[in-house]
Short mmCIF file of C-alpha atoms in Angstrom, two decimals:
data_model
loop_
_atom_site.label_atom_id
_atom_site.label_comp_id
_atom_site.label_asym_id
_atom_site.label_seq_id
_atom_site.Cartn_x
_atom_site.Cartn_y
_atom_site.Cartn_z
CA MET A 988 113.83 133.62 136.38
CA SER A 989 113.38 136.26 133.68
CA ASP A 990 112.42 139.88 134.01
CA ARG A 991 108.82 140.83 133.33
CA PRO A 992 106.96 140.64 131.05
CA THR A 993 106.69 136.89 131.54
CA ALA A 994 106.25 134.62 128.51
CA LEU A 995 102.51 134.69 129.18
CA GLU A 996 102.43 138.49 129.35
CA LEU A 997 104.41 138.75 126.10
CA LEU A 998 101.91 136.51 124.33
CA GLU A 999 99.04 138.61 125.67
CA ALA A 1000 100.72 141.79 124.46
CA VAL A 1001 101.18 140.46 120.90
CA GLU A 1002 97.65 139.02 120.85
CA GLU A 1003 96.20 142.39 121.91
CA PHE A 1004 98.30 144.24 119.35
CA LEU A 1005 97.12 141.97 116.53
CA SER A 1006 93.45 142.03 117.46
CA SER A 1007 92.97 145.64 118.52
CA GLU A 1008 95.45 147.47 116.27
CA MET A 1009 96.66 145.33 113.38
CA LEU A 1010 93.44 143.60 112.32
CA ALA A 1011 91.59 146.85 111.56
CA THR A 1012 94.31 147.90 109.09
CA VAL A 1013 94.17 144.66 107.06
CA ASP A 1014 91.91 144.94 103.99
CA ASP A 1015 92.90 141.84 102.08
CA GLN A 1016 90.48 138.99 103.01
CA ARG A 1017 93.18 136.34 102.83
CA MET A 1018 95.52 138.31 105.13
CA LYS A 1019 92.65 139.08 107.48
CA PHE A 1020 91.95 135.35 107.79
CA ARG A 1021 95.62 134.57 108.39
CA THR A 1022 95.82 137.28 111.04
CA LEU A 1023 92.82 135.73 112.83
CA VAL A 1024 94.54 132.33 112.64
CA ALA A 1025 97.67 133.89 114.16
CA ILE A 1026 95.62 135.44 117.00
CA ASN A 1027 94.05 132.04 117.59
CA ALA A 1028 97.50 130.40 117.69
CA LEU A 1029 98.68 132.86 120.34
CA GLY A 1030 95.54 132.15 122.38
CA ILE A 1031 96.33 128.42 122.33
CA ALA A 1032 99.88 129.06 123.54
CA ARG A 1033 98.62 131.45 126.25
CA ARG A 1034 96.03 128.96 127.58
CA GLU A 1035 98.63 126.18 127.55
CA LEU A 1036 101.08 128.23 129.60
CA ALA A 1037 98.36 129.17 132.07
CA ALA A 1038 96.92 125.64 132.39
CA ASP A 1039 97.70 123.51 135.40
CA GLU A 1040 95.71 120.37 134.62
CA PRO A 1041 97.66 117.21 135.42
CA GLY A 1042 96.06 114.95 132.74
CA LEU A 1043 97.69 111.94 131.09
CA GLY A 1044 101.50 111.94 130.91
CA GLU A 1045 103.40 111.47 127.67
CA ASP A 1046 104.28 107.86 128.50
CA GLU A 1047 100.68 107.04 129.41
CA ILE A 1048 99.44 108.50 126.12
CA ARG A 1049 101.99 106.50 124.14
CA GLU A 1050 101.18 103.28 126.00
CA LEU A 1051 97.43 103.73 125.56
CA ALA A 1052 97.86 104.34 121.81
CA ARG A 1053 100.05 101.24 121.53
CA ARG A 1054 97.60 99.04 123.41
CA ILE A 1055 94.59 100.17 121.37
CA ARG A 1056 96.47 99.60 118.10
CA ALA A 1057 97.26 96.06 119.29
CA GLY A 1058 93.55 95.45 119.99
CA ASP A 1059 94.13 95.36 123.76
CA VAL A 1060 91.64 98.12 124.61
CA PRO A 1061 91.30 98.92 128.34
CA ALA A 1062 87.71 98.71 129.63
CA ASP A 1063 87.70 102.38 130.62
CA ALA A 1064 89.39 103.58 127.40
CA HIS A 1065 86.42 105.53 126.07
CA ALA A 1066 85.90 107.54 129.27
CA VAL A 1067 89.63 108.15 129.76
CA LEU A 1068 90.02 109.33 126.17
CA LYS A 1069 87.02 111.61 126.32
CA GLU A 1070 88.49 113.39 129.31
CA HIS A 1071 91.96 113.46 127.72
CA VAL A 1072 90.61 115.03 124.52
CA ALA A 1073 88.37 117.46 126.46
CA ALA A 1074 91.48 118.64 128.33
CA LYS A 1075 93.25 119.25 125.00
CA LEU A 1076 90.21 121.20 123.77
CA ARG A 1077 90.10 123.40 126.88
CA ILE A 1078 93.46 124.64 125.60
CA SER A 1079 93.02 124.57 121.82
CA ASN A 1080 89.36 125.64 121.51
CA PRO A 1081 87.30 125.93 124.73
CA GLN A 1082 84.19 127.10 122.83
CA TYR A 1083 84.14 123.89 120.82
CA LEU A 1084 82.99 121.85 123.84
CA GLU A 1085 79.90 124.07 124.20
CA ARG A 1086 78.58 122.54 120.97
CA TYR A 1087 78.05 119.28 122.87
CA GLU A 1088 76.08 120.74 125.78
CA MET B 1011 92.30 134.29 78.59
CA ASP B 1012 91.99 131.45 76.10
CA ALA B 1013 90.79 131.28 72.49
CA GLU B 1014 87.17 131.13 73.61
CA GLY B 1015 87.59 134.35 75.56
CA SER B 1016 87.08 132.91 79.04
CA ALA B 1017 89.39 133.67 81.96
CA LEU B 1018 91.73 130.87 82.96
CA LEU B 1019 93.12 129.70 86.23
CA VAL B 1020 96.46 127.93 86.43
CA ARG B 1021 96.54 125.33 89.18
CA ARG B 1022 100.05 124.43 90.38
CA ALA B 1023 101.25 121.56 92.53
CA SER B 1024 101.76 122.47 96.18
CA ARG B 1025 104.77 121.68 98.30
CA GLY B 1026 103.87 118.55 100.20
CA VAL B 1027 100.50 116.83 100.36
CA ILE B 1028 97.84 116.06 102.98
CA HIS B 1029 97.38 112.42 102.11
CA ALA B 1030 99.99 110.06 100.69
CA ALA B 1031 97.63 108.98 97.90
CA THR B 1032 97.20 112.50 96.45
CA LEU B 1033 97.06 112.50 92.61
CA SER B 1034 99.72 114.15 90.47
CA LEU B 1035 98.45 117.26 88.70
CA GLU B 1036 98.55 115.37 85.41
CA ASP B 1037 96.25 112.66 86.77
CA GLU B 1038 94.04 115.26 88.46
CA PHE B 1039 93.67 116.95 85.07
CA HIS B 1040 92.58 113.63 83.52
CA VAL B 1041 90.01 113.17 86.30
CA LEU B 1042 88.67 116.65 85.62
CA GLU B 1043 88.37 115.79 81.91
CA ALA B 1044 86.53 112.54 82.69
CA ALA B 1045 84.18 114.39 85.07
CA ALA B 1046 83.46 117.05 82.43
CA GLU B 1047 82.70 114.31 79.86
CA ALA B 1048 80.34 112.67 82.36
CA GLY B 1049 78.41 115.93 82.67
CA VAL B 1050 79.59 116.74 86.20
CA LYS B 1051 79.56 120.49 86.91
CA VAL B 1052 83.27 121.31 86.86
CA PRO B 1053 85.38 124.22 85.62
CA ARG B 1054 86.26 123.41 81.99
CA PRO B 1055 89.67 121.71 81.85
CA VAL B 1056 91.89 123.48 79.29
CA ALA B 1057 95.39 121.98 79.19
CA TYR B 1058 97.95 120.11 81.22
CA LEU B 1059 101.05 122.31 81.18
CA GLY B 1060 103.77 119.99 82.47
CA GLU B 1061 106.29 121.55 84.85
CA LEU B 1062 106.27 125.30 85.37
CA GLY B 1063 109.19 126.49 87.46
CA GLY B 1064 109.75 122.99 88.83
CA ARG B 1065 106.11 122.39 89.77
CA GLU B 1066 103.41 120.69 87.72
CA ALA B 1067 100.52 122.81 86.52
CA PHE B 1068 97.32 122.73 84.49
CA ALA B 1069 94.95 125.37 83.18
CA MET B 1070 91.21 125.36 83.68
CA GLU B 1071 88.34 127.80 83.37
CA ARG B 1072 88.33 130.45 86.11
CA VAL B 1073 84.91 130.37 87.79
CA GLU B 1074 83.07 132.82 90.03
CA GLY B 1075 80.89 132.14 93.05
CA GLU B 1076 80.88 131.40 96.77
CA THR B 1077 83.12 128.70 98.23
CA ILE B 1078 83.46 129.85 101.87
CA GLY B 1079 81.77 127.14 103.96
CA ARG B 1080 80.60 129.43 106.77
CA ARG B 1081 78.86 131.78 104.36
CA ILE B 1082 77.18 128.93 102.47
CA ALA B 1083 75.98 127.28 105.70
CA ARG B 1084 74.61 130.60 106.96
CA ASN B 1085 72.37 131.00 103.91
CA PRO B 1086 72.20 127.79 101.86
CA PRO B 1087 70.51 128.08 98.45
CA PRO B 1088 67.35 125.97 98.19
CA GLY B 1089 67.83 122.64 96.45
CA LEU B 1090 71.52 122.32 97.28
CA ASP B 1091 70.87 118.99 99.06
CA VAL B 1092 69.51 117.22 95.98
CA GLN B 1093 71.97 119.00 93.66
CA LEU B 1094 74.81 117.49 95.68
CA ALA B 1095 73.23 114.05 95.16
CA ASP B 1096 72.88 114.69 91.40
CA GLU B 1097 76.58 115.47 91.03
CA LEU B 1098 77.64 112.53 93.16
CA ALA B 1099 75.49 110.18 91.07
CA LYS B 1100 77.26 111.39 87.90
CA ILE B 1101 80.72 110.97 89.45
CA HIS B 1102 79.95 107.49 90.72
CA ALA B 1103 78.82 106.47 87.20
CA ILE B 1104 82.20 107.28 85.57
CA PRO B 1105 83.58 103.93 84.34
CA PRO B 1106 86.67 103.08 86.44
CA GLU B 1107 88.48 101.87 83.29
CA ARG B 1108 88.33 105.46 82.00
CA LEU B 1109 90.80 106.37 84.81
CA PRO B 1110 93.10 103.33 85.14
CA PHE B 1111 95.60 105.16 87.37
CA LEU B 1112 93.14 105.60 90.25
CA GLY B 1113 94.16 103.65 93.32
CA SER B 1114 92.06 101.70 95.79
CA GLY B 1115 93.08 99.67 98.79
CA ASP B 1116 92.15 99.04 102.39
CA ILE B 1117 91.00 102.33 103.82
CA LEU B 1118 91.74 101.49 107.47
CA GLU B 1119 95.28 100.36 106.66
CA ARG B 1120 95.71 103.59 104.74
CA PHE B 1121 94.85 105.76 107.75
CA GLU B 1122 96.90 103.64 110.14
CA GLY B 1123 99.85 104.27 107.83
CA GLU B 1124 99.16 108.00 107.66
CA LEU B 1125 98.85 108.22 111.44
CA ASP B 1126 102.15 106.36 111.81
CA SER B 1127 103.80 108.87 109.47
CA VAL B 1128 102.90 111.67 111.92
CA GLY B 1129 105.12 110.20 114.63
CA GLU B 1130 103.00 111.38 117.60
CA PRO B 1131 100.70 109.12 119.65
CA HIS B 1132 96.96 109.79 119.24
CA PRO B 1133 95.07 107.20 121.29
CA ALA B 1134 91.66 108.72 120.44
CA ILE B 1135 92.27 108.24 116.70
CA GLU B 1136 93.57 104.73 117.45
CA TYR B 1137 90.32 104.10 119.32
CA GLY B 1138 88.35 105.27 116.27
CA LEU B 1139 90.35 102.94 114.01
CA TRP B 1140 89.86 100.05 116.44
CA TRP B 1141 86.09 100.67 116.57
CA LEU B 1142 85.95 100.85 112.77
CA ARG B 1143 87.79 97.51 112.45
CA GLU B 1144 85.37 95.91 114.94
CA HIS B 1145 82.23 97.19 113.17
CA ARG B 1146 83.22 97.04 109.53
CA PRO B 1147 80.17 96.75 107.22
CA PRO B 1148 80.06 94.49 104.16
CA PRO B 1149 81.54 96.56 101.30
CA LEU B 1150 79.73 97.90 98.24
CA ALA B 1151 81.55 97.56 94.90
CA ASP B 1152 84.15 100.28 94.29
CA VAL B 1153 83.21 103.30 92.19
CA VAL B 1154 85.14 106.39 91.06
CA THR B 1155 84.94 108.72 94.07
CA HIS B 1156 85.73 112.43 94.33
CA GLY B 1157 87.52 111.89 97.63
CA ASP B 1158 86.85 115.36 99.12
CA PHE B 1159 83.16 115.87 98.36
CA ARG B 1160 81.92 118.52 100.81
CA ILE B 1161 80.87 122.12 101.30
CA GLY B 1162 84.03 124.17 100.85
CA ASN B 1163 84.88 122.34 97.63
CA VAL B 1164 81.70 123.39 95.82
CA VAL B 1165 81.04 126.75 94.19
CA VAL B 1166 77.49 127.97 94.80
CA SER B 1167 75.39 130.89 93.63
CA GLU B 1168 71.86 131.94 94.59
CA GLY B 1169 70.69 129.35 92.08
CA GLY B 1170 72.51 126.54 93.88
CA LEU B 1171 75.46 124.35 93.01
CA GLU B 1172 77.58 125.68 90.14
CA TYR B 1173 80.87 123.75 90.20
CA LEU B 1174 82.72 120.99 92.02
CA LEU B 1175 86.39 121.70 92.74
CA ASP B 1176 89.49 119.97 94.15
CA TRP B 1177 89.76 116.55 92.54
CA GLU B 1178 93.21 115.65 93.85
CA PHE B 1179 91.93 112.94 96.22
CA ALA B 1180 89.89 111.05 93.60
CA HIS B 1181 90.24 107.28 94.02
CA LEU B 1182 88.27 104.05 93.78
CA SER B 1183 86.21 103.32 96.85
CA ASP B 1184 82.91 102.33 98.39
CA PRO B 1185 80.40 105.02 97.27
CA ARG B 1186 79.40 105.60 100.90
CA GLU B 1187 82.79 107.18 101.57
CA ASP B 1188 81.81 110.18 99.40
CA LEU B 1189 78.17 110.10 100.53
CA ALA B 1190 79.06 110.42 104.23
CA TRP B 1191 81.97 112.89 103.98
CA PRO B 1192 79.86 116.09 103.87
CA LEU B 1193 78.03 114.91 107.02
CA VAL B 1194 81.16 115.16 109.16
CA ARG B 1195 80.58 117.88 111.78
CA ALA B 1196 83.65 119.90 110.73
CA TRP B 1197 82.08 120.30 107.28
CA ARG B 1198 78.79 121.62 108.71
CA PHE B 1199 80.60 124.91 109.32
CA GLY B 1200 78.83 125.72 112.57
CA ALA B 1201 75.31 124.80 111.35
CA ASP B 1202 75.43 121.55 113.36
CA ASP B 1203 71.68 120.88 113.12
CA ARG B 1204 71.69 120.55 109.35
CA ARG B 1205 73.51 117.25 109.13
CA LEU B 1206 74.24 117.45 105.42
CA GLY B 1207 77.11 119.91 105.29
CA GLY B 1208 75.26 122.55 107.32
CA VAL B 1209 73.01 123.05 104.28
CA GLY B 1210 70.30 120.39 104.42
CA GLU B 1211 68.91 117.10 105.64
CA VAL B 1212 70.28 113.69 104.78
CA ALA B 1213 67.00 111.95 103.75
CA PRO B 1214 66.24 113.95 100.55
CA TYR B 1215 69.90 113.70 99.53
CA LEU B 1216 69.95 109.91 99.86
CA GLU B 1217 66.55 109.62 98.19
CA ARG B 1218 67.74 111.57 95.14
CA TYR B 1219 70.98 109.59 95.04
CA ALA B 1220 68.97 106.34 95.00
CA GLU B 1221 66.72 107.67 92.19
CA ARG B 1222 69.73 108.54 90.06
CA THR B 1223 71.91 105.50 90.75
CA GLY B 1224 69.53 102.73 91.73
CA ARG B 1225 71.72 102.40 94.81
CA ALA B 1226 69.56 102.62 97.93
CA VAL B 1227 71.69 103.63 100.91
CA ALA B 1228 70.03 103.93 104.33
CA GLU B 1229 70.97 106.90 106.52
CA GLU B 1230 71.97 104.38 109.18
CA GLU B 1231 74.66 102.97 106.87
CA LEU B 1232 76.46 106.31 106.76
CA TYR B 1233 77.17 106.21 110.50
CA TRP B 1234 80.28 103.99 110.15
CA TRP B 1235 81.55 106.22 107.34
CA GLU B 1236 80.94 109.34 109.40
CA VAL B 1237 83.14 107.94 112.18
CA LEU B 1238 85.73 107.14 109.49
CA GLY B 1239 85.39 110.69 108.15
CA ASN B 1240 86.39 112.05 111.55
CA VAL B 1241 89.39 109.71 111.70
CA LYS B 1242 90.28 110.87 108.20
CA TRP B 1243 90.10 114.62 108.91
CA ALA B 1244 91.78 114.32 112.32
CA THR B 1245 94.67 112.54 110.60
CA GLY B 1246 94.60 115.05 107.74
CA CYS B 1247 95.02 117.92 110.21
CA LEU B 1248 98.06 116.21 111.73
CA THR B 1249 99.73 115.51 108.38
CA GLN B 1250 99.00 119.07 107.15
CA CYS B 1251 100.63 120.42 110.30
CA ARG B 1252 103.76 118.37 109.52
CA ARG B 1253 104.13 120.26 106.22
CA HIS B 1254 104.80 123.29 108.41
CA LEU B 1255 106.82 121.50 111.09
CA ASN B 1256 109.13 119.72 108.63
CA GLY B 1257 109.78 122.97 106.75
CA LEU B 1258 108.19 121.87 103.47
CA ASP B 1259 105.59 124.64 103.49
CA ARG B 1260 105.83 127.02 106.48
CA SER B 1261 102.41 128.49 107.34
CA VAL B 1262 100.62 129.52 110.53
CA GLU B 1263 97.44 127.96 109.11
CA TYR B 1264 99.05 124.54 108.75
CA ALA B 1265 100.66 124.92 112.17
CA VAL B 1266 97.39 125.38 114.09
CA LEU B 1267 95.77 122.41 112.32
CA GLY B 1268 97.87 120.20 114.61
CA ARG B 1269 95.77 121.47 117.52
CA MET B 1270 92.49 121.27 115.60
CA ALA B 1271 92.68 117.48 115.30
CA ALA B 1272 91.33 117.24 118.89
CA GLU B 1273 87.95 118.52 117.63
CA MET B 1274 87.53 115.50 115.35
CA GLU B 1275 88.86 113.22 118.11
CA TYR B 1276 86.11 114.47 120.44
CA GLU B 1277 83.47 114.13 117.73
CA LEU B 1278 84.42 110.54 116.92
CA LEU B 1279 84.29 109.58 120.60
CA ASP B 1280 80.91 111.28 120.91
CA LEU B 1281 79.59 109.55 117.77
CA ILE B 1282 80.72 106.14 119.00
CA GLU B 1283 79.13 106.80 122.41
CA SER B 1284 75.83 107.80 120.78
CA ARG B 1285 75.26 104.13 119.79
#
């Protein structure tokens, strides 16, 4: 058990610093883009720490990949994979899923 | 500046590559020369420079214009759809014997190999590869392909397409690989409704391509290649990310690509479901 701020709170603090203080001082387009990428990366880490979805375990993912490569595709593979990938997107880019609504 | 008074750009080899089959800078320079000879709109190749500070380099004309995909898709210049077809027709007419070093090979085996090199299980990409194996169309004869023909690798002005860039993935392949690549959702840069690269419709593009090449390709035929395109870019994201993870080229941009692959995984599942 660590003292506060928690890992999540530290990520939030850095994300807020970058987006509300740092970004406005960056003039170079390339650096501005990289700063936005960095903010995005912190957001991914923050959502992952906060997530409590059970989802597929590491062994299940590995086994499913192995079976599909071998041509032994489970009947429900498509549906299982769609949910598995949607769960990854809820962490990496939740807005992306809105493009399919 | 060179003798003709135009500004030059020196392109140097990067540390690590996205795809295993990436050309050396020397070969890329020869492709650029062949494209220029064939009348393709490219920055004028100037000279291959050999190794500069331990990395290969070549010089070409420095060109001006817009390359940012989001900006181009927000306000595409009229005629860009058919101009893309014009350039592709010229590339696909380059005689393969002019570029004897270009590789070909089984495209599905290639991406299986690249996915294996990542060392992380991706069952959705495996599913895409499986579906592609099950639905493989009869091939068209190989042509010289650009290999990364899409918005983002073209320079545009208000007048339309000015230059085609980034020839490092040129290879011999079915012409539909290039034709379908700009249709991939990731290369529509948010303008999802305009299926051709966020800038236009597919029908006029294919019509112009058929006029220029005599090769009539139905929009329907590009579907398989669009699924492949998503497998290709999902895998590309994962291999790019490894350049960061293995220390070859540390970069936050490469790092986050590892998490972006899921977008192409979702798209390929959605595309397959749509049939």
